Structures are given as C-alpha cells and as structure tokens.
Amino acid sequence: MSDVMIIDTGLANVRSVEVALQRLGATTRRVTDPSDLARADRVVLPGVGAFGPGMANLHARDLASSVRQRALAGLPTLAVCLGLQLLCEGSDEAVGGRGLGVIPARVRRLSAAARVPNLGWCAVADMDAASGAEAPRAPVHAYFAHSYAVPGADLERLRASGWQTLTADHGGLFLAAARRRGVLACQFHPELSGAWGARLLRSWLENAEQEMAPWQR
Amino acid sequence: MATVRVVPCLDVRDGRVVKGVRFQGLRDVGDPAQQAAAYAAQGADEVVLLDVTATLEDRGARERTVDAVRRGLDVPLTVGGGITNSDQARALLGAGADKVAVNSAAVRRPALLGELAREFGRQCVVLAVDAQADGSGGWTVATRSGRQRETLQAAAWAREGERLGAGEILLTSWDRDGTGDGYDLELIAAVRAAVGVPIVASGGGATPAHMVAAVAAGADAVLAASIFHDGVWSVGNLKLVLAARGVEVRP
C-alpha cells in the first residue's frame, strides 16, 4: 500500500501517528532531510509542542520551503495539530514569528471561557455540507490536545481560497480540519480519534487528491 | 465544549494489570495491551497506564509495555509512575504515550513540570496529585504510591503545578481509592476552584451517580479501574447511562 514519510524534527511525538498508519497497512519512514521530501508520495507533518520551536526546527533542517511548496501544490500532505498551525500565516503563540503561509489564517489562543488546554473529544461538523442540500449526518467526535486554534472568524477566508473545512466548538467556533486537494490539515489527532479517525486516515491514504474531502467519503 | 471523558485506568506491575485497595493488596487482573484495546473498543475516551511500583522496576520493561499498548490503541494514552526527568518522559512518549503523569518527582523538584512543558508542550504534562484527607477539612499530598505524607496542601499544589507547566491534573483521593465509595466531591470542588486546566477525577468512582456528581463538582474526566476490570460496567454501558442522565459524552 502507501509509503508515507513522517517528518521527524525530534520535537514532536510521532509514534502514535506512525503506528496508526501502520495499522492501516501503510509503510512509514521517519525523515529529516529535504531531499527525502522531494521524492515522497505522502508526507506527514506531525506536531506537539509550541509554534516558535516548531517553525525554528523546520527552518534549521531546511524543511520549511519543501513543506510549503508541496502543500501549495496540493501534494498529499497530512498536517496534525501543531502541523496545521505551522501551515498558517502566524500564531499568537510566537509573536512576530511567521508560519508557512499555506492556510490563510492566523492562530489564536483558545477562549478562556472554556478549559485550556482543550484535552478532549469535541463534536466536529462539516459546514460545507451543512450549507448544502444534504442533511447533516450523525455527529462525529475527534480528540483534541491544544491551547491555540484558528478562530471561526477566519473560516470565510479559508473557504474563499478553496479550502473545505470542518469545525468544532470549545468556548467558540474554531477550525477542526482543512482540506485542499491532497492536503489534509487536522487540529485534532486523527491517530487518536478512534474508528472515525482511522477511517479519515484511510481515506487520505487511498484517495488524497479526490474531489470530495476525506470526511465526506 | 469537549465531552466528559470516561477513562479506564490500568495499574501495571511486572507487565500485568493489577488492582488493590488504597494501593495495597494487589491482584492480577489481566494483560495491559489486551485490556486497553478492549476498553477502547467499548468506547473509552482515553486510557491511563500507571506503573504503581515503578521505582522498584527497570525502565525498559515500562517502555515495552507502553509500546505494546500503543500498537493496538487508537485513543489517547497517558503514562505515569516514577518519572523523574525529561529523558524518561521522552522515552515513554517515544514508545507511544501521548501524555506523561508525574507525582513524587514533581513534589521533590517542582521545576520538573516546567522542563517537561517547555520540551513537550503543556498538553503532554499531567500532574498526578494523590490527596489524603487531613482530618480538618483539607487534603495533603501523598507521594511514593501513598507511602509518604507531604505537608503540601492538595489544592495549593495543583495551582502551583498549573503555574509551573501542568496541562492537566489527575486528582486521586487516596482515601477512596479502590473502595467504590464514590469520588471525594469536596476535594474535586476545592481543586476546581484552584485551577483552570482539566481535572481527571480518580479514586472511589463505581457508579454512574458517582460520575455525574464528580462532573457537577468540576471534573472534566472520570477515571475508574475496578468496575471495568471486574466487569461490573462496560465502558459503553456506563456512557449510555451517563448520557441518559444528562452528561455529555462521546457516543
């Protein structure tokens, strides 16, 4: 089946996403070199930790422009948690620090009206589908572990740039996932989101560049 | 808002799941990887793996257990017990833990919490607080699997832990652990008033009513062990009852 390269900057915990992809039959390899990325069919940009060190690490290993180029080109790329945030323009977590600028949004701290960090399962909704004729399906839940997110106010900008979005609510609406061509960016952890998370990963592995978002298949 | 998590806890010794009362009289109740996967299939929102006698065991064994559990588990995994420094935390996260819980070592050296938060992010760092009623309406902290009583007050320590870098409090009532008498609701409320991060209630939870009460007192997650190990409740049936009683859980 698929060969997946997982960017291993030494900061992020990649083990959970690695075994989740292996359970689905993918072979995985941890990579740290830009030349590996050029050859990769599928790339995972994982992430736990803070925005500033995350970006610094990508730059230090000369990975930032390779990741940016392939994500802009819509090549199969899965960004998880901090990975999604690194694809954005910037984050309040690292004042002055710039992100990869692929997703047209800025990352903000979660509202203090809810528990921060958000460590738990939130219902995710498909706003694209909800606005259409299709009836909303049964709610699905995904596992989040974060203190920052793209706020709901930025979602119009994303959709205007061709991104399909999933949203969740934790003291306010925020971006749960964004998808454009082969790029799937999840604020939640699909690898820790039970059977639904596994289905999402499988869908991305098998048909990354199809018309429909993986959560619509 | 995030749903209330139902969290089975596996106390592990020598690679086997064990359970005692107030950390004593441990009996063998199964294989960690098999049990964790079974609980996840029943709808567990997270699994906690506590190495109750970690200080007496070699470390490699712990990582092998974590690795075996991780391979079959598609929900979050928290691992605690005997972690004293970043290297040990890194090894456990590398083996497949998503969060690490620290207790005794953080009491000895509070700076550990900041070190872990800086390296792995606050969302990876759980402060485990084992609280013992002090007989005058408060709670002091117990360490070394309940063998040592500290002078620290539980709520004040939780607050300090949050300030230093903890992203979650795993709050165990030592007095209620394994008794099935229900969570210590006053303890939960006292710690809730002291911190803004999520609280996992632990110790004494045996019925849906206990869990409803813990959530009302301020818990974001409810942890239990005996009722799941003994088959009194499956995680799925428990969540159905909680949902029927108005607790928002993941179906």
GROMACS .gro file of C-alpha atoms in nm:
model
  468
    1MET     CA    1   0.000   0.000   0.000
    2SER     CA    2   0.110   0.356   0.057
    3ASP     CA    3   0.456   0.469   0.154
    4VAL     CA    4   0.438   0.758   0.399
    5MET     CA    5   0.724   0.980   0.510
    6ILE     CA    6   0.683   1.131   0.857
    7ILE     CA    7   0.879   1.447   0.924
    8ASP     CA    8   1.072   1.383   1.244
    9THR     CA    9   1.213   1.705   1.383
   10GLY     CA   10   1.287   1.542   1.715
   11LEU     CA   11   1.035   1.768   1.889
   12ALA     CA   12   0.708   1.603   1.801
   13ASN     CA   13   0.590   1.270   1.929
   14VAL     CA   14   0.545   1.076   1.605
   15ARG     CA   15   0.490   0.728   1.747
   16SER     CA   16   0.109   0.740   1.769
   17VAL     CA   17   0.061   0.860   1.410
   18GLU     CA   18   0.323   0.614   1.290
   19VAL     CA   19   0.152   0.306   1.436
   20ALA     CA   20  -0.192   0.433   1.331
   21LEU     CA   21  -0.077   0.448   0.966
   22GLN     CA   22   0.091   0.109   1.001
   23ARG     CA   23  -0.233  -0.042   1.135
   24LEU     CA   24  -0.392   0.070   0.808
   25GLY     CA   25  -0.128  -0.114   0.606
   26ALA     CA   26   0.095   0.181   0.515
   27THR     CA   27   0.470   0.159   0.539
   28THR     CA   28   0.619   0.457   0.718
   29ARG     CA   29   0.960   0.617   0.732
   30ARG     CA   30   1.084   0.899   0.951
   31VAL     CA   31   1.267   1.165   0.753
   32THR     CA   32   1.468   1.471   0.848
   33ASP     CA   33   1.616   1.570   0.510
   34PRO     CA   34   1.461   1.796   0.241
   35SER     CA   35   1.580   1.560  -0.034
   36ASP     CA   36   1.362   1.283   0.113
   37LEU     CA   37   1.056   1.506   0.086
   38ALA     CA   38   1.113   1.572  -0.282
   39ARG     CA   39   1.072   1.201  -0.350
   40ALA     CA   40   0.782   1.136  -0.112
   41ASP     CA   41   0.435   1.031  -0.230
   42ARG     CA   42   0.283   1.113   0.104
   43VAL     CA   43   0.415   1.327   0.386
   44VAL     CA   44   0.302   1.372   0.745
   45LEU     CA   45   0.382   1.695   0.930
   46PRO     CA   46   0.312   1.593   1.289
   47GLY     CA   47   0.323   1.816   1.585
   48VAL     CA   48   0.305   1.857   1.950
   49GLY     CA   49   0.474   2.143   2.128
   50ALA     CA   50   0.496   2.515   2.066
   51PHE     CA   51   0.473   2.717   1.743
   52GLY     CA   52   0.803   2.904   1.775
   53PRO     CA   53   1.028   2.599   1.831
   54GLY     CA   54   0.826   2.408   1.569
   55MET     CA   55   0.897   2.665   1.298
   56ALA     CA   56   1.258   2.711   1.412
   57ASN     CA   57   1.307   2.337   1.376
   58LEU     CA   58   1.169   2.328   1.021
   59HIS     CA   59   1.399   2.616   0.923
   60ALA     CA   60   1.702   2.468   1.098
   61ARG     CA   61   1.663   2.149   0.896
   62ASP     CA   62   1.589   2.340   0.579
   63LEU     CA   63   1.249   2.170   0.559
   64ALA     CA   64   1.025   2.479   0.563
   65SER     CA   65   1.032   2.560   0.193
   66SER     CA   66   0.992   2.194   0.082
   67VAL     CA   67   0.686   2.152   0.304
   68ARG     CA   68   0.544   2.485   0.188
   69GLN     CA   69   0.598   2.405  -0.180
   70ARG     CA   70   0.434   2.063  -0.167
   71ALA     CA   71   0.142   2.191   0.040
   72LEU     CA   72   0.085   2.484  -0.201
   73ALA     CA   73   0.098   2.236  -0.490
   74GLY     CA   74  -0.167   2.022  -0.317
   75LEU     CA   75   0.055   1.713  -0.295
   76PRO     CA   76  -0.061   1.454  -0.040
   77THR     CA   77   0.035   1.605   0.293
   78LEU     CA   78  -0.120   1.534   0.633
   79ALA     CA   79  -0.062   1.800   0.897
   80VAL     CA   80  -0.162   1.716   1.254
   81CYS     CA   81  -0.224   1.955   1.546
   82LEU     CA   82   0.074   2.192   1.557
   83GLY     CA   83   0.131   2.080   1.195
   84LEU     CA   84  -0.191   2.257   1.093
   85GLN     CA   85  -0.086   2.568   1.282
   86LEU     CA   86   0.257   2.574   1.115
   87LEU     CA   87   0.080   2.582   0.775
   88CYS     CA   88  -0.093   2.908   0.877
   89GLU     CA   89   0.038   3.264   0.839
   90GLY     CA   90   0.139   3.301   1.201
   91SER     CA   91   0.040   3.241   1.561
   92ASP     CA   92  -0.017   3.443   1.874
   93GLU     CA   93   0.191   3.178   2.047
   94ALA     CA   94   0.506   3.314   1.878
   95VAL     CA   95   0.468   3.689   1.844
   96GLY     CA   96   0.646   3.810   1.531
   97GLY     CA   97   0.710   3.454   1.416
   98ARG     CA   98   0.579   3.362   1.073
   99GLY     CA   99   0.428   3.033   0.965
  100LEU     CA  100   0.446   2.861   0.627
  101GLY     CA  101   0.164   3.076   0.488
  102VAL     CA  102  -0.024   2.799   0.311
  103ILE     CA  103  -0.350   2.831   0.505
  104PRO     CA  104  -0.475   3.193   0.500
  105ALA     CA  105  -0.541   3.230   0.872
  106ARG     CA  106  -0.378   3.333   1.197
  107VAL     CA  107  -0.367   3.103   1.500
  108ARG     CA  108  -0.508   3.246   1.826
  109ARG     CA  109  -0.529   3.129   2.185
  110LEU     CA  110  -0.848   2.939   2.270
  111SER     CA  111  -1.114   3.138   2.455
  112ALA     CA  112  -1.069   3.142   2.831
  113ALA     CA  113  -1.444   3.070   2.851
  114ALA     CA  114  -1.353   2.701   2.816
  115ARG     CA  115  -1.090   2.475   2.970
  116VAL     CA  116  -0.743   2.545   2.828
  117PRO     CA  117  -0.565   2.336   2.717
  118ASN     CA  118  -0.851   2.162   2.542
  119LEU     CA  119  -0.773   1.797   2.615
  120GLY     CA  120  -1.073   1.604   2.498
  121TRP     CA  121  -1.322   1.492   2.239
  122CYS     CA  122  -1.523   1.758   2.057
  123ALA     CA  123  -1.800   1.708   1.802
  124VAL     CA  124  -1.686   1.812   1.456
  125ALA     CA  125  -1.922   1.948   1.192
  126ASP     CA  126  -1.896   1.978   0.817
  127MET     CA  127  -2.006   2.334   0.743
  128ASP     CA  128  -1.969   2.290   0.369
  129ALA     CA  129  -2.214   2.001   0.370
  130ALA     CA  130  -2.447   2.169   0.619
  131SER     CA  131  -2.483   2.473   0.394
  132GLY     CA  132  -2.583   2.250   0.101
  133ALA     CA  133  -2.894   2.044   0.043
  134GLU     CA  134  -2.753   1.739   0.217
  135ALA     CA  135  -2.886   1.665   0.562
  136PRO     CA  136  -2.619   1.677   0.834
  137ARG     CA  137  -2.506   1.331   0.933
  138ALA     CA  138  -2.474   1.192   1.284
  139PRO     CA  139  -2.217   1.392   1.481
  140VAL     CA  140  -1.868   1.251   1.494
  141HIS     CA  141  -1.613   1.329   1.764
  142ALA     CA  142  -1.240   1.385   1.736
  143TYR     CA  143  -0.968   1.409   2.002
  144PHE     CA  144  -0.801   1.746   2.053
  145ALA     CA  145  -0.496   1.843   2.259
  146HIS     CA  146  -0.422   2.212   2.209
  147SER     CA  147  -0.429   2.564   2.355
  148TYR     CA  148  -0.435   2.752   2.022
  149ALA     CA  149  -0.654   2.728   1.711
  150VAL     CA  150  -0.772   2.913   1.400
  151PRO     CA  151  -1.084   3.104   1.512
  152GLY     CA  152  -1.418   3.075   1.337
  153ALA     CA  153  -1.387   3.431   1.205
  154ASP     CA  154  -1.115   3.319   0.960
  155LEU     CA  155  -1.320   3.038   0.805
  156GLU     CA  156  -1.468   3.253   0.527
  157ARG     CA  157  -1.118   3.345   0.411
  158LEU     CA  158  -1.021   2.978   0.402
  159ARG     CA  159  -1.323   2.875   0.202
  160ALA     CA  160  -1.271   3.165  -0.039
  161SER     CA  161  -0.924   3.018  -0.104
  162GLY     CA  162  -1.065   2.678  -0.191
  163TRP     CA  163  -1.028   2.505   0.146
  164GLN     CA  164  -1.302   2.273   0.267
  165THR     CA  165  -1.340   2.290   0.642
  166LEU     CA  166  -1.453   2.100   0.948
  167THR     CA  167  -1.532   2.299   1.261
  168ALA     CA  168  -1.558   2.231   1.633
  169ASP     CA  169  -1.663   2.435   1.934
  170HIS     CA  170  -1.474   2.483   2.259
  171GLY     CA  171  -1.566   2.818   2.408
  172GLY     CA  172  -1.619   2.936   2.049
  173LEU     CA  173  -1.610   2.802   1.695
  174PHE     CA  174  -1.268   2.704   1.562
  175LEU     CA  175  -1.112   2.524   1.266
  176ALA     CA  176  -1.105   2.147   1.327
  177ALA     CA  177  -0.969   2.049   0.985
  178ALA     CA  178  -0.898   2.199   0.646
  179ARG     CA  179  -0.853   2.021   0.318
  180ARG     CA  180  -0.748   2.138  -0.028
  181ARG     CA  181  -0.655   1.881  -0.295
  182GLY     CA  182  -0.412   1.637  -0.130
  183VAL     CA  183  -0.351   1.847   0.180
  184LEU     CA  184  -0.540   1.745   0.492
  185ALA     CA  185  -0.468   1.957   0.799
  186CYS     CA  186  -0.626   1.847   1.128
  187GLN     CA  187  -0.626   2.043   1.453
  188PHE     CA  188  -0.740   1.718   1.616
  189HIS     CA  189  -0.540   1.397   1.626
  190PRO     CA  190  -0.691   1.154   1.373
  191GLU     CA  191  -0.449   0.889   1.500
  192LEU     CA  192  -0.611   0.916   1.846
  193SER     CA  193  -0.970   0.962   1.729
  194GLY     CA  194  -1.087   0.603   1.735
  195ALA     CA  195  -1.258   0.431   1.445
  196TRP     CA  196  -1.363   0.758   1.276
  197GLY     CA  197  -1.006   0.890   1.288
  198ALA     CA  198  -0.884   0.567   1.131
  199ARG     CA  199  -1.141   0.598   0.851
  200LEU     CA  200  -1.026   0.953   0.784
  201LEU     CA  201  -0.662   0.842   0.767
  202ARG     CA  202  -0.752   0.554   0.536
  203SER     CA  203  -0.943   0.787   0.308
  204TRP     CA  204  -0.644   1.025   0.288
  205LEU     CA  205  -0.407   0.733   0.224
  206GLU     CA  206  -0.617   0.588  -0.055
  207ASN     CA  207  -0.758   0.892  -0.233
  208ALA     CA  208  -0.576   1.201  -0.117
  209GLU     CA  209  -0.649   1.416  -0.422
  210GLN     CA  210  -1.014   1.341  -0.497
  211GLU     CA  211  -1.289   1.600  -0.533
  212MET     CA  212  -1.453   1.525  -0.201
  213ALA     CA  213  -1.292   1.590   0.134
  214PRO     CA  214  -1.187   1.268   0.310
  215TRP     CA  215  -1.454   1.323   0.576
  216GLN     CA  216  -1.724   1.329   0.308
  217ARG     CA  217  -1.635   0.990   0.165
  218MET     CA  218  -1.719   2.214   2.465
  219ALA     CA  219  -1.524   1.896   2.491
  220THR     CA  220  -1.730   1.599   2.610
  221VAL     CA  221  -1.671   1.438   2.950
  222ARG     CA  222  -1.408   1.167   2.917
  223VAL     CA  223  -1.451   0.822   3.065
  224VAL     CA  224  -1.105   0.688   3.140
  225PRO     CA  225  -1.021   0.330   3.242
  226CYS     CA  226  -0.700   0.311   3.443
  227LEU     CA  227  -0.461   0.019   3.422
  228ASP     CA  228  -0.227  -0.014   3.718
  229VAL     CA  229   0.065  -0.215   3.590
  230ARG     CA  230   0.324  -0.419   3.772
  231ASP     CA  231   0.572  -0.655   3.609
  232GLY     CA  232   0.390  -0.616   3.278
  233ARG     CA  233   0.050  -0.720   3.419
  234VAL     CA  234  -0.256  -0.519   3.516
  235VAL     CA  235  -0.313  -0.526   3.893
  236LYS     CA  236  -0.560  -0.366   4.129
  237GLY     CA  237  -0.557  -0.310   4.502
  238VAL     CA  238  -0.731  -0.109   4.770
  239ARG     CA  239  -0.553   0.212   4.875
  240PHE     CA  240  -0.259   0.090   4.666
  241GLN     CA  241  -0.225  -0.232   4.878
  242GLY     CA  242  -0.316  -0.600   4.830
  243LEU     CA  243  -0.258  -0.601   4.454
  244ARG     CA  244  -0.419  -0.878   4.247
  245ASP     CA  245  -0.360  -0.972   3.881
  246VAL     CA  246  -0.646  -0.872   3.651
  247GLY     CA  247  -0.501  -0.907   3.300
  248ASP     CA  248  -0.275  -0.813   3.007
  249PRO     CA  249  -0.230  -0.435   2.954
  250ALA     CA  250  -0.239  -0.431   2.571
  251GLN     CA  251  -0.542  -0.659   2.550
  252GLN     CA  252  -0.731  -0.468   2.818
  253ALA     CA  253  -0.651  -0.124   2.675
  254ALA     CA  254  -0.770  -0.230   2.327
  255ALA     CA  255  -1.084  -0.387   2.471
  256TYR     CA  256  -1.170  -0.070   2.665
  257ALA     CA  257  -1.109   0.145   2.356
  258ALA     CA  258  -1.344  -0.081   2.158
  259GLN     CA  259  -1.606  -0.030   2.430
  260GLY     CA  260  -1.577   0.348   2.390
  261ALA     CA  261  -1.306   0.453   2.637
  262ASP     CA  262  -1.205   0.813   2.563
  263GLU     CA  263  -0.852   0.766   2.692
  264VAL     CA  264  -0.651   0.503   2.876
  265VAL     CA  265  -0.425   0.574   3.172
  266LEU     CA  266  -0.139   0.338   3.246
  267LEU     CA  267   0.009   0.378   3.592
  268ASP     CA  268   0.315   0.188   3.693
  269VAL     CA  269   0.231   0.175   4.059
  270THR     CA  270   0.562   0.030   4.162
  271ALA     CA  271   0.780   0.198   3.901
  272THR     CA  272   1.052   0.287   4.146
  273LEU     CA  273   1.118  -0.082   4.206
  274GLU     CA  274   1.124  -0.189   3.839
  275ASP     CA  275   1.362  -0.149   3.549
  276ARG     CA  276   1.270   0.114   3.295
  277GLY     CA  277   1.299  -0.087   2.975
  278ALA     CA  278   1.008  -0.304   3.086
  279ARG     CA  279   0.787   0.002   3.115
  280GLU     CA  280   0.864   0.114   2.760
  281ARG     CA  281   0.794  -0.234   2.624
  282THR     CA  282   0.454  -0.227   2.792
  283VAL     CA  283   0.377   0.120   2.653
  284ASP     CA  284   0.483   0.011   2.305
  285ALA     CA  285   0.262  -0.299   2.318
  286VAL     CA  286  -0.037  -0.097   2.439
  287ARG     CA  287   0.017   0.176   2.177
  288ARG     CA  288   0.023  -0.067   1.884
  289GLY     CA  289  -0.334  -0.172   1.950
  290LEU     CA  290  -0.478   0.154   2.081
  291ASP     CA  291  -0.646   0.431   1.875
  292VAL     CA  292  -0.732   0.668   2.163
  293PRO     CA  293  -0.501   0.880   2.383
  294LEU     CA  294  -0.266   0.710   2.627
  295THR     CA  295  -0.138   0.869   2.948
  296VAL     CA  296   0.152   0.702   3.127
  297GLY     CA  297   0.272   0.772   3.479
  298GLY     CA  298   0.479   0.631   3.759
  299GLY     CA  299   0.833   0.702   3.866
  300ILE     CA  300   0.913   0.963   3.600
  301THR     CA  301   1.185   1.188   3.740
  302ASN     CA  302   1.332   1.367   3.436
  303SER     CA  303   1.287   1.469   3.071
  304ASP     CA  304   1.487   1.172   2.940
  305GLN     CA  305   1.243   0.925   3.094
  306ALA     CA  306   0.946   1.126   2.967
  307ARG     CA  307   1.098   1.137   2.618
  308ALA     CA  308   1.147   0.760   2.620
  309LEU     CA  309   0.785   0.698   2.721
  310LEU     CA  310   0.649   0.947   2.464
  311GLY     CA  311   0.877   0.783   2.207
  312ALA     CA  312   0.730   0.444   2.297
  313GLY     CA  313   0.382   0.579   2.225
  314ALA     CA  314   0.249   0.767   2.527
  315ASP     CA  315   0.061   1.088   2.445
  316LYS     CA  316   0.087   1.239   2.792
  317VAL     CA  317   0.309   1.171   3.091
  318ALA     CA  318   0.193   1.198   3.451
  319VAL     CA  319   0.434   1.296   3.728
  320ASN     CA  320   0.377   1.290   4.100
  321SER     CA  321   0.654   1.225   4.355
  322ALA     CA  322   0.935   1.369   4.144
  323ALA     CA  323   0.746   1.695   4.088
  324VAL     CA  324   0.691   1.729   4.463
  325ARG     CA  325   1.065   1.675   4.520
  326ARG     CA  326   1.161   1.908   4.235
  327PRO     CA  327   0.876   2.128   4.105
  328ALA     CA  328   1.093   2.267   3.822
  329LEU     CA  329   1.044   1.929   3.650
  330LEU     CA  330   0.697   2.045   3.539
  331GLY     CA  331   0.839   2.348   3.358
  332GLU     CA  332   1.112   2.140   3.197
  333LEU     CA  333   0.857   1.891   3.062
  334ALA     CA  334   0.622   2.167   2.942
  335ARG     CA  335   0.899   2.350   2.759
  336GLU     CA  336   1.023   2.040   2.583
  337PHE     CA  337   0.698   1.857   2.506
  338GLY     CA  338   0.426   2.119   2.546
  339ARG     CA  339   0.188   2.171   2.835
  340GLN     CA  340  -0.074   1.941   2.680
  341CYS     CA  341   0.166   1.647   2.736
  342VAL     CA  342   0.219   1.718   3.105
  343VAL     CA  343  -0.015   1.576   3.369
  344LEU     CA  344   0.037   1.647   3.737
  345ALA     CA  345  -0.086   1.350   3.937
  346VAL     CA  346  -0.199   1.461   4.282
  347ASP     CA  347  -0.270   1.187   4.537
  348ALA     CA  348  -0.466   1.360   4.811
  349GLN     CA  349  -0.525   1.239   5.168
  350ALA     CA  350  -0.785   1.397   5.394
  351ASP     CA  351  -0.603   1.571   5.677
  352GLY     CA  352  -0.886   1.532   5.930
  353SER     CA  353  -0.957   1.905   5.948
  354GLY     CA  354  -1.142   1.960   5.621
  355GLY     CA  355  -0.834   1.984   5.396
  356TRP     CA  356  -0.616   1.745   5.199
  357THR     CA  357  -0.243   1.691   5.199
  358VAL     CA  358  -0.042   1.539   4.917
  359ALA     CA  359   0.082   1.180   4.933
  360THR     CA  360   0.381   1.058   4.733
  361ARG     CA  361   0.566   0.733   4.669
  362SER     CA  362   0.245   0.540   4.593
  363GLY     CA  363   0.080   0.668   4.909
  364ARG     CA  364   0.361   0.568   5.144
  365GLN     CA  365   0.476   0.921   5.219
  366ARG     CA  366   0.266   1.206   5.350
  367GLU     CA  367   0.376   1.556   5.249
  368THR     CA  368   0.299   1.888   5.414
  369LEU     CA  369   0.176   2.034   5.082
  370GLN     CA  370  -0.196   2.114   5.056
  371ALA     CA  371  -0.353   1.940   4.753
  372ALA     CA  372  -0.538   2.238   4.602
  373ALA     CA  373  -0.249   2.478   4.652
  374TRP     CA  374  -0.010   2.227   4.498
  375ALA     CA  375  -0.238   2.175   4.197
  376ARG     CA  376  -0.248   2.551   4.143
  377GLU     CA  377   0.130   2.576   4.170
  378GLY     CA  378   0.164   2.281   3.931
  379GLU     CA  379  -0.057   2.455   3.676
  380ARG     CA  380   0.153   2.770   3.704
  381LEU     CA  381   0.472   2.572   3.651
  382GLY     CA  382   0.354   2.386   3.340
  383ALA     CA  383   0.098   2.113   3.409
  384GLY     CA  384  -0.175   2.099   3.143
  385GLU     CA  385  -0.399   1.865   3.340
  386ILE     CA  386  -0.449   1.746   3.698
  387LEU     CA  387  -0.503   1.375   3.765
  388LEU     CA  388  -0.665   1.404   4.105
  389THR     CA  389  -0.680   1.086   4.312
  390SER     CA  390  -0.842   1.059   4.651
  391TRP     CA  391  -0.612   0.822   4.836
  392ASP     CA  392  -0.884   0.764   5.096
  393ARG     CA  393  -1.136   0.649   4.834
  394ASP     CA  394  -0.903   0.456   4.600
  395GLY     CA  395  -1.042   0.109   4.529
  396THR     CA  396  -1.324   0.146   4.784
  397GLY     CA  397  -1.613   0.213   4.545
  398ASP     CA  398  -1.744   0.474   4.791
  399GLY     CA  399  -1.759   0.747   4.527
  400TYR     CA  400  -1.522   1.029   4.435
  401ASP     CA  401  -1.428   1.282   4.702
  402LEU     CA  402  -1.651   1.562   4.573
  403GLU     CA  403  -1.526   1.825   4.817
  404LEU     CA  404  -1.170   1.754   4.703
  405ILE     CA  405  -1.269   1.793   4.337
  406ALA     CA  406  -1.451   2.120   4.408
  407ALA     CA  407  -1.155   2.255   4.606
  408VAL     CA  408  -0.910   2.180   4.324
  409ARG     CA  409  -1.155   2.307   4.060
  410ALA     CA  410  -1.163   2.639   4.242
  411ALA     CA  411  -0.783   2.647   4.231
  412VAL     CA  412  -0.702   2.560   3.866
  413GLY     CA  413  -0.823   2.632   3.512
  414VAL     CA  414  -0.679   2.323   3.343
  415PRO     CA  415  -0.879   1.999   3.303
  416ILE     CA  416  -0.924   1.773   3.607
  417VAL     CA  417  -0.944   1.395   3.586
  418ALA     CA  418  -1.130   1.267   3.894
  419SER     CA  419  -0.996   0.942   4.037
  420GLY     CA  420  -1.045   0.724   4.343
  421GLY     CA  421  -1.370   0.562   4.452
  422GLY     CA  422  -1.581   0.600   4.137
  423ALA     CA  423  -1.805   0.292   4.099
  424THR     CA  424  -2.146   0.403   3.973
  425PRO     CA  425  -2.288   0.643   3.713
  426ALA     CA  426  -2.423   0.853   4.002
  427HIS     CA  427  -2.067   0.895   4.137
  428MET     CA  428  -1.958   1.017   3.796
  429VAL     CA  429  -2.247   1.256   3.747
  430ALA     CA  430  -2.160   1.404   4.087
  431ALA     CA  431  -1.789   1.433   4.002
  432VAL     CA  432  -1.870   1.622   3.682
  433ALA     CA  433  -2.104   1.852   3.874
  434ALA     CA  434  -1.821   1.916   4.122
  435GLY     CA  435  -1.592   2.024   3.839
  436ALA     CA  436  -1.427   1.717   3.686
  437ASP     CA  437  -1.367   1.708   3.309
  438ALA     CA  438  -1.296   1.336   3.304
  439VAL     CA  439  -1.379   1.043   3.531
  440LEU     CA  440  -1.130   0.765   3.587
  441ALA     CA  441  -1.211   0.419   3.718
  442ALA     CA  442  -1.043   0.081   3.733
  443SER     CA  443  -1.210  -0.189   3.944
  444ILE     CA  444  -1.559  -0.156   3.794
  445PHE     CA  445  -1.420  -0.210   3.444
  446HIS     CA  446  -1.170  -0.484   3.538
  447ASP     CA  447  -1.437  -0.675   3.731
  448GLY     CA  448  -1.692  -0.638   3.451
  449VAL     CA  449  -1.940  -0.452   3.675
  450TRP     CA  450  -1.972  -0.197   3.395
  451SER     CA  451  -1.858  -0.194   3.035
  452VAL     CA  452  -1.739   0.150   2.929
  453GLY     CA  453  -2.013   0.158   2.665
  454ASN     CA  454  -2.300   0.081   2.903
  455LEU     CA  455  -2.168   0.328   3.156
  456LYS     CA  456  -2.157   0.604   2.890
  457LEU     CA  457  -2.515   0.523   2.784
  458VAL     CA  458  -2.633   0.574   3.142
  459LEU     CA  459  -2.427   0.893   3.180
  460ALA     CA  460  -2.576   1.030   2.857
  461ALA     CA  461  -2.928   0.946   2.978
  462ARG     CA  462  -2.852   1.143   3.295
  463GLY     CA  463  -2.753   1.449   3.100
  464VAL     CA  464  -2.373   1.415   3.094
  465GLU     CA  465  -2.233   1.498   2.751
  466VAL     CA  466  -2.022   1.202   2.646
  467ARG     CA  467  -1.884   1.086   2.312
  468PRO     CA  468  -2.130   0.824   2.181
   0.00000   0.00000   0.00000
